[in-house]
Amino acid sequence: MIRFFLIQNRAGKTRMAKWYMAFEDDEKQKLIEDVHAIVSVRSSQNTNFVEFRTYKIVYRRYAGLFFCLCVDVNDNNLAYMEAIHNFVEVLNSYFTNVRELDLLFNFHKVYALVDEMFLAGEIQETSAPKVLKRLETLTKIN
C-alpha cells in the first residue's frame, strides 16, 4: 500500500504531496525533509529503493524532479517503479513535454491525474489512454 506520494525538485521544494495515511502537519514536514535528504544524495549507481523507517521509498528521478512513493516493505518494488514511470508518461502526454512549472501552475490537474491513477493508496489505473481520456472529460466539464 502507498503511504504517500511526493514530487520534489533537487532543491527540496515539494511540488506535489498526496497522503494516503493520516499524519500530523509536523510529521508531514519531517517526512518531506527526511525523504529529500535520503533520495537527493544517492547516486545513479544505487538502486531506486531505500529502507525508510518501517517503510520503503521507491523513487525515480526525471530531469530535476524526484517522484517518490512510500510503500510497505513487502510490496513489489518493480510494480511501483512502473507506476511512477507510467505516471510521468501520462504527465508528459497531457502537458506535452512536461516541465516543473506545469506542475506548479496546473497543480489541480496533477492532483486529478494522481486521483485517476491511484486510489486509497493502491494502483487503480495503468492504461495511459484511459487516464488521458478521463482527464480530457474532466477538463471539458470545467
Coordinates of N, CA and C in Angstrom, one line a residue:
M1 N 0.8 -1.2 0.0 CA 0.0 0.0 0.0 C 0.9 1.2 0.0
I2 N 0.5 2.2 -0.7 CA 1.2 3.5 -0.8 C 0.8 4.3 0.4
R3 N 1.8 4.8 1.1 CA 1.6 5.7 2.3 C 1.5 7.1 1.9
F4 N 2.4 7.6 1.0 CA 2.4 8.9 0.5 C 3.1 9.0 -0.8
F5 N 2.8 10.0 -1.6 CA 3.4 10.2 -2.9 C 3.9 11.7 -2.9
L6 N 5.2 11.8 -3.2 CA 5.8 13.2 -3.2 C 6.5 13.4 -4.6
I7 N 6.4 14.6 -5.0 CA 7.2 15.1 -6.2 C 8.0 16.3 -5.6
Q8 N 9.3 16.2 -5.7 CA 10.2 17.2 -5.2 C 11.2 17.6 -6.2
N9 N 11.7 18.8 -6.2 CA 12.8 19.2 -7.1 C 14.1 19.0 -6.3
R10 N 15.2 19.2 -7.0 CA 16.5 19.0 -6.4 C 16.8 19.9 -5.2
A11 N 16.2 21.0 -5.1 CA 16.4 21.9 -4.0 C 15.6 21.5 -2.8
G12 N 14.7 20.6 -3.0 CA 13.9 20.1 -1.8 C 12.5 20.7 -1.8
K13 N 12.2 21.5 -2.8 CA 10.8 22.1 -2.8 C 9.8 21.0 -3.2
T14 N 8.8 20.9 -2.4 CA 7.8 19.9 -2.7 C 6.8 20.5 -3.7
R15 N 6.6 19.8 -4.9 CA 5.8 20.3 -5.9 C 4.4 19.6 -5.9
M16 N 4.4 18.4 -5.2 CA 3.1 17.7 -5.0 C 3.3 16.8 -3.8
A17 N 2.3 16.7 -3.0 CA 2.3 15.7 -1.9 C 0.9 15.2 -1.7
K18 N 0.8 13.9 -1.8 CA -0.5 13.2 -1.7 C -0.3 12.2 -0.5
W19 N -1.2 12.3 0.5 CA -1.1 11.5 1.7 C -2.2 10.5 1.7
Y20 N -1.9 9.2 1.9 CA -2.8 8.1 2.0 C -3.0 7.6 3.4
M21 N -2.2 8.2 4.3 CA -2.3 7.9 5.7 C -2.4 9.2 6.5
A22 N -3.0 9.1 7.6 CA -3.2 10.4 8.4 C -1.8 10.6 9.2
F23 N -1.3 11.8 8.9 CA -0.1 12.3 9.6 C -0.4 13.7 10.2
E24 N 0.2 14.0 11.3 CA 0.1 15.4 11.8 C 1.0 16.3 10.9
D25 N 0.7 17.6 10.8 CA 1.3 18.5 10.0 C 2.9 18.5 10.2
D26 N 3.2 18.5 11.5 CA 4.7 18.5 11.8 C 5.4 17.2 11.3
E27 N 4.7 16.1 11.4 CA 5.2 14.8 10.9 C 5.3 14.8 9.4
K28 N 4.3 15.4 8.7 CA 4.4 15.5 7.3 C 5.6 16.3 6.8
Q29 N 5.9 17.4 7.5 CA 7.0 18.2 7.1 C 8.3 17.5 7.4
K30 N 8.4 16.7 8.5 CA 9.6 15.9 8.8 C 9.8 14.8 7.8
L31 N 8.7 14.2 7.4 CA 8.8 13.2 6.3 C 9.3 13.7 5.0
I32 N 8.8 14.9 4.6 CA 9.2 15.5 3.4 C 10.7 15.8 3.4
E33 N 11.2 16.4 4.5 CA 12.6 16.7 4.7 C 13.4 15.5 4.7
D34 N 13.0 14.4 5.4 CA 13.8 13.2 5.5 C 13.9 12.5 4.2
V35 N 12.8 12.4 3.5 CA 12.8 11.8 2.1 C 13.7 12.5 1.2
H36 N 13.6 13.8 1.2 CA 14.5 14.5 0.3 C 16.0 14.3 0.7
A37 N 16.3 14.3 2.0 CA 17.7 14.1 2.4 C 18.2 12.8 2.0
I38 N 17.4 11.8 2.0 CA 17.8 10.4 1.6 C 17.9 10.3 0.1
V39 N 17.0 10.7 -0.6 CA 16.9 10.5 -2.1 C 17.8 11.4 -2.8
S40 N 18.0 12.6 -2.4 CA 18.8 13.6 -3.2 C 20.3 13.3 -3.2
V41 N 20.8 12.6 -2.2 CA 22.2 12.4 -2.2 C 22.6 11.0 -2.8
R42 N 21.7 10.2 -3.2 CA 22.0 8.9 -3.8 C 22.5 9.1 -5.2
S43 N 23.5 8.3 -5.6 CA 24.0 8.4 -7.0 C 23.1 7.5 -7.9
S44 N 23.3 7.7 -9.2 CA 22.6 7.0 -10.1 C 23.0 5.5 -10.2
Q45 N 24.1 5.2 -9.5 CA 24.5 3.8 -9.5 C 23.8 3.0 -8.4
N46 N 23.2 3.7 -7.5 CA 22.4 3.0 -6.4 C 21.1 2.6 -6.9
T47 N 20.4 1.6 -6.2 CA 19.1 1.2 -6.6 C 18.1 2.4 -6.3
N48 N 16.9 2.3 -6.8 CA 15.9 3.3 -6.5 C 14.9 2.9 -5.4
F49 N 15.4 2.0 -4.5 CA 14.6 1.6 -3.4 C 15.5 1.8 -2.1
V50 N 14.8 2.4 -1.1 CA 15.5 2.8 0.1 C 14.7 2.4 1.3
E51 N 15.3 1.7 2.2 CA 14.6 1.4 3.5 C 14.4 2.7 4.2
F52 N 13.2 3.0 4.7 CA 12.9 4.3 5.4 C 11.9 4.0 6.5
R53 N 12.5 4.2 7.8 CA 11.7 3.8 9.0 C 11.2 2.4 8.9
T54 N 9.9 2.2 9.0 CA 9.3 0.9 8.8 C 8.7 0.7 7.4
Y55 N 9.1 1.6 6.5 CA 8.6 1.5 5.1 C 9.7 1.4 4.2
K56 N 9.4 1.7 2.9 CA 10.4 1.7 1.8 C 10.0 2.8 0.9
I57 N 11.0 3.5 0.5 CA 10.8 4.6 -0.5 C 11.2 4.0 -1.9
V58 N 10.3 4.1 -2.8 CA 10.6 3.8 -4.2 C 10.5 5.1 -5.0
Y59 N 11.6 5.4 -5.7 CA 11.7 6.7 -6.3 C 12.3 6.6 -7.7
R60 N 12.1 7.6 -8.5 CA 12.8 7.8 -9.8 C 13.0 9.3 -10.0
R61 N 14.1 9.6 -10.6 CA 14.5 11.0 -10.9 C 14.3 11.2 -12.4
Y62 N 13.5 12.2 -12.7 CA 13.3 12.6 -14.1 C 13.7 14.1 -14.2
A63 N 14.7 14.4 -15.0 CA 15.3 15.7 -15.1 C 15.6 16.2 -13.6
G64 N 15.0 17.3 -13.2 CA 15.3 17.8 -11.9 C 14.3 17.5 -10.8
L65 N 13.4 16.5 -11.1 CA 12.3 16.1 -10.2 C 12.5 14.7 -9.7
F66 N 12.2 14.5 -8.4 CA 12.2 13.2 -7.8 C 10.7 12.8 -7.5
F67 N 10.3 11.7 -8.1 CA 9.0 11.1 -7.8 C 9.1 10.0 -6.8
C68 N 8.6 10.2 -5.6 CA 8.8 9.3 -4.5 C 7.5 8.7 -4.0
L69 N 7.5 7.4 -3.9 CA 6.4 6.7 -3.3 C 6.9 6.0 -2.0
C70 N 6.2 6.2 -0.9 CA 6.5 5.5 0.3 C 5.5 4.3 0.4
V71 N 6.1 3.1 0.4 CA 5.2 1.9 0.4 C 5.6 0.9 1.5
D72 N 4.8 -0.1 1.7 CA 5.1 -1.1 2.7 C 6.4 -1.9 2.2
V73 N 7.1 -2.4 3.2 CA 8.3 -3.1 2.9 C 8.1 -4.3 2.1
N74 N 7.0 -5.0 2.2 CA 6.8 -6.3 1.5 C 6.2 -6.0 0.1
D75 N 5.9 -4.8 -0.3 CA 5.3 -4.6 -1.6 C 6.3 -4.7 -2.7
N76 N 5.8 -4.9 -3.9 CA 6.6 -5.2 -5.1 C 7.3 -3.9 -5.6
N77 N 8.6 -3.8 -5.5 CA 9.3 -2.6 -5.9 C 9.1 -2.2 -7.4
L78 N 9.2 -3.2 -8.2 CA 9.1 -3.0 -9.7 C 7.7 -2.5 -10.1
A79 N 6.7 -3.0 -9.4 CA 5.3 -2.5 -9.8 C 5.2 -1.0 -9.5
Y80 N 5.8 -0.6 -8.4 CA 5.7 0.8 -8.1 C 6.7 1.7 -9.0
M81 N 7.8 1.1 -9.4 CA 8.7 1.8 -10.3 C 7.9 2.0 -11.6
E82 N 7.2 0.9 -12.1 CA 6.5 1.0 -13.3 C 5.3 2.0 -13.2
A83 N 4.7 2.1 -12.0 CA 3.6 3.0 -11.8 C 4.1 4.5 -11.8
I84 N 5.3 4.7 -11.3 CA 5.9 6.1 -11.4 C 6.2 6.4 -12.8
H85 N 6.8 5.5 -13.5 CA 7.1 5.7 -15.0 C 5.8 6.0 -15.8
N86 N 4.8 5.2 -15.5 CA 3.5 5.4 -16.2 C 3.0 6.8 -15.9
F87 N 3.0 7.2 -14.6 CA 2.5 8.5 -14.2 C 3.3 9.6 -15.0
V88 N 4.6 9.5 -15.1 CA 5.4 10.5 -15.8 C 5.0 10.5 -17.3
E89 N 4.8 9.4 -17.8 CA 4.5 9.3 -19.3 C 3.1 10.0 -19.5
V90 N 2.2 9.7 -18.6 CA 0.9 10.4 -18.8 C 1.0 11.9 -18.6
L91 N 1.8 12.3 -17.6 CA 2.0 13.8 -17.4 C 2.6 14.4 -18.7
N92 N 3.6 13.7 -19.2 CA 4.3 14.1 -20.4 C 3.3 14.2 -21.6
S93 N 2.4 13.3 -21.7 CA 1.4 13.3 -22.8 C 0.4 14.4 -22.6
Y94 N 0.0 14.6 -21.4 CA -1.0 15.5 -21.1 C -0.5 17.0 -21.3
F95 N 0.7 17.2 -20.7 CA 1.2 18.6 -20.8 C 2.1 18.8 -22.0
T96 N 2.3 17.8 -22.8 CA 3.2 17.9 -24.0 C 4.6 18.4 -23.6
N97 N 5.4 17.5 -23.2 CA 6.8 17.7 -22.7 C 6.7 18.5 -21.4
V98 N 6.3 17.8 -20.3 CA 6.1 18.4 -19.0 C 7.3 19.1 -18.4
R99 N 7.1 20.2 -17.8 CA 8.2 20.9 -17.0 C 7.7 21.1 -15.6
E100 N 8.6 21.5 -14.7 CA 8.3 21.7 -13.3 C 7.3 22.8 -13.2
L101 N 7.3 23.8 -14.0 CA 6.3 24.9 -14.0 C 4.9 24.4 -14.3
D102 N 4.8 23.4 -15.2 CA 3.5 22.8 -15.4 C 2.9 22.3 -14.2
L103 N 3.7 21.6 -13.4 CA 3.2 21.1 -12.1 C 2.8 22.2 -11.1
L104 N 3.5 23.3 -11.2 CA 3.1 24.4 -10.3 C 1.9 25.1 -10.7
F105 N 1.7 25.5 -11.9 CA 0.6 26.3 -12.4 C -0.6 25.5 -12.7
N106 N -0.5 24.1 -12.8 CA -1.6 23.3 -13.1 C -1.7 22.2 -12.0
F107 N -1.5 22.6 -10.8 CA -1.5 21.6 -9.7 C -2.8 20.8 -9.6
H108 N -3.9 21.5 -9.9 CA -5.2 20.8 -9.8 C -5.3 19.7 -10.8
K109 N -4.7 19.9 -12.0 CA -4.7 18.8 -13.0 C -3.8 17.7 -12.6
V110 N -2.7 18.0 -11.9 CA -1.8 17.0 -11.4 C -2.5 16.1 -10.4
Y111 N -3.2 16.8 -9.4 CA -3.9 16.0 -8.4 C -5.0 15.2 -9.0
A112 N -5.7 15.7 -10.0 CA -6.7 14.9 -10.7 C -6.1 13.7 -11.3
L113 N -4.9 13.8 -11.9 CA -4.2 12.7 -12.5 C -3.8 11.7 -11.5
V114 N -3.3 12.1 -10.4 CA -3.0 11.2 -9.3 C -4.2 10.5 -8.8
D115 N -5.3 11.2 -8.7 CA -6.6 10.5 -8.2 C -7.1 9.5 -9.2
E116 N -6.8 9.7 -10.5 CA -7.3 8.8 -11.5 C -6.4 7.5 -11.5
M117 N -5.1 7.7 -11.2 CA -4.2 6.6 -11.3 C -4.0 5.8 -10.0
F118 N -4.2 6.5 -8.8 CA -4.1 5.9 -7.5 C -5.3 6.1 -6.7
L119 N -5.8 5.1 -6.1 CA -7.0 5.2 -5.2 C -6.7 4.5 -3.9
A120 N -6.9 5.3 -2.8 CA -6.7 4.9 -1.5 C -5.4 4.1 -1.2
G121 N -4.4 4.6 -1.8 CA -3.0 4.0 -1.6 C -2.7 2.8 -2.4
E122 N -3.6 2.5 -3.5 CA -3.3 1.4 -4.3 C -3.3 1.9 -5.8
I123 N -2.6 1.1 -6.7 CA -2.6 1.5 -8.1 C -4.0 1.1 -8.6
Q124 N -4.7 2.1 -9.2 CA -6.0 1.9 -9.7 C -6.0 1.7 -11.2
E125 N -5.4 2.6 -12.0 CA -5.5 2.5 -13.5 C -4.1 2.6 -14.0
T126 N -3.8 1.7 -15.0 CA -2.5 1.7 -15.6 C -2.5 2.0 -17.1
S127 N -3.7 2.1 -17.6 CA -3.9 2.4 -19.0 C -3.8 3.9 -19.3
A128 N -2.7 4.4 -19.9 CA -2.5 5.8 -20.2 C -3.6 6.4 -21.0
P129 N -4.1 5.7 -22.1 CA -5.2 6.3 -22.9 C -6.4 6.5 -22.1
K130 N -6.8 5.6 -21.2 CA -8.0 5.7 -20.4 C -7.8 6.9 -19.4
V131 N -6.7 7.0 -18.8 CA -6.5 8.1 -17.9 C -6.5 9.5 -18.6
L132 N -5.9 9.5 -19.8 CA -5.9 10.8 -20.6 C -7.3 11.1 -21.0
K133 N -8.1 10.1 -21.4 CA -9.5 10.4 -21.8 C -10.3 10.9 -20.6
R134 N -10.1 10.3 -19.4 CA -10.8 10.8 -18.3 C -10.4 12.3 -17.9
L135 N -9.2 12.6 -18.1 CA -8.7 14.0 -17.8 C -9.3 14.9 -18.8
E136 N -9.4 14.5 -20.0 CA -10.0 15.4 -21.1 C -11.5 15.6 -20.7
T137 N -12.1 14.6 -20.3 CA -13.6 14.7 -19.9 C -13.7 15.7 -18.7
L138 N -12.8 15.6 -17.7 CA -12.9 16.5 -16.6 C -12.6 17.9 -17.0
T139 N -11.7 18.1 -18.0 CA -11.3 19.4 -18.5 C -12.5 20.0 -19.2
K140 N -13.3 19.2 -20.0 CA -14.4 19.7 -20.7 C -15.5 20.2 -19.7
I141 N -15.7 19.4 -18.6 CA -16.7 19.8 -17.6 C -16.5 21.2 -17.0
N142 N -15.2 21.5 -16.8 CA -14.8 22.8 -16.2 C -15.0 23.8 -17.2

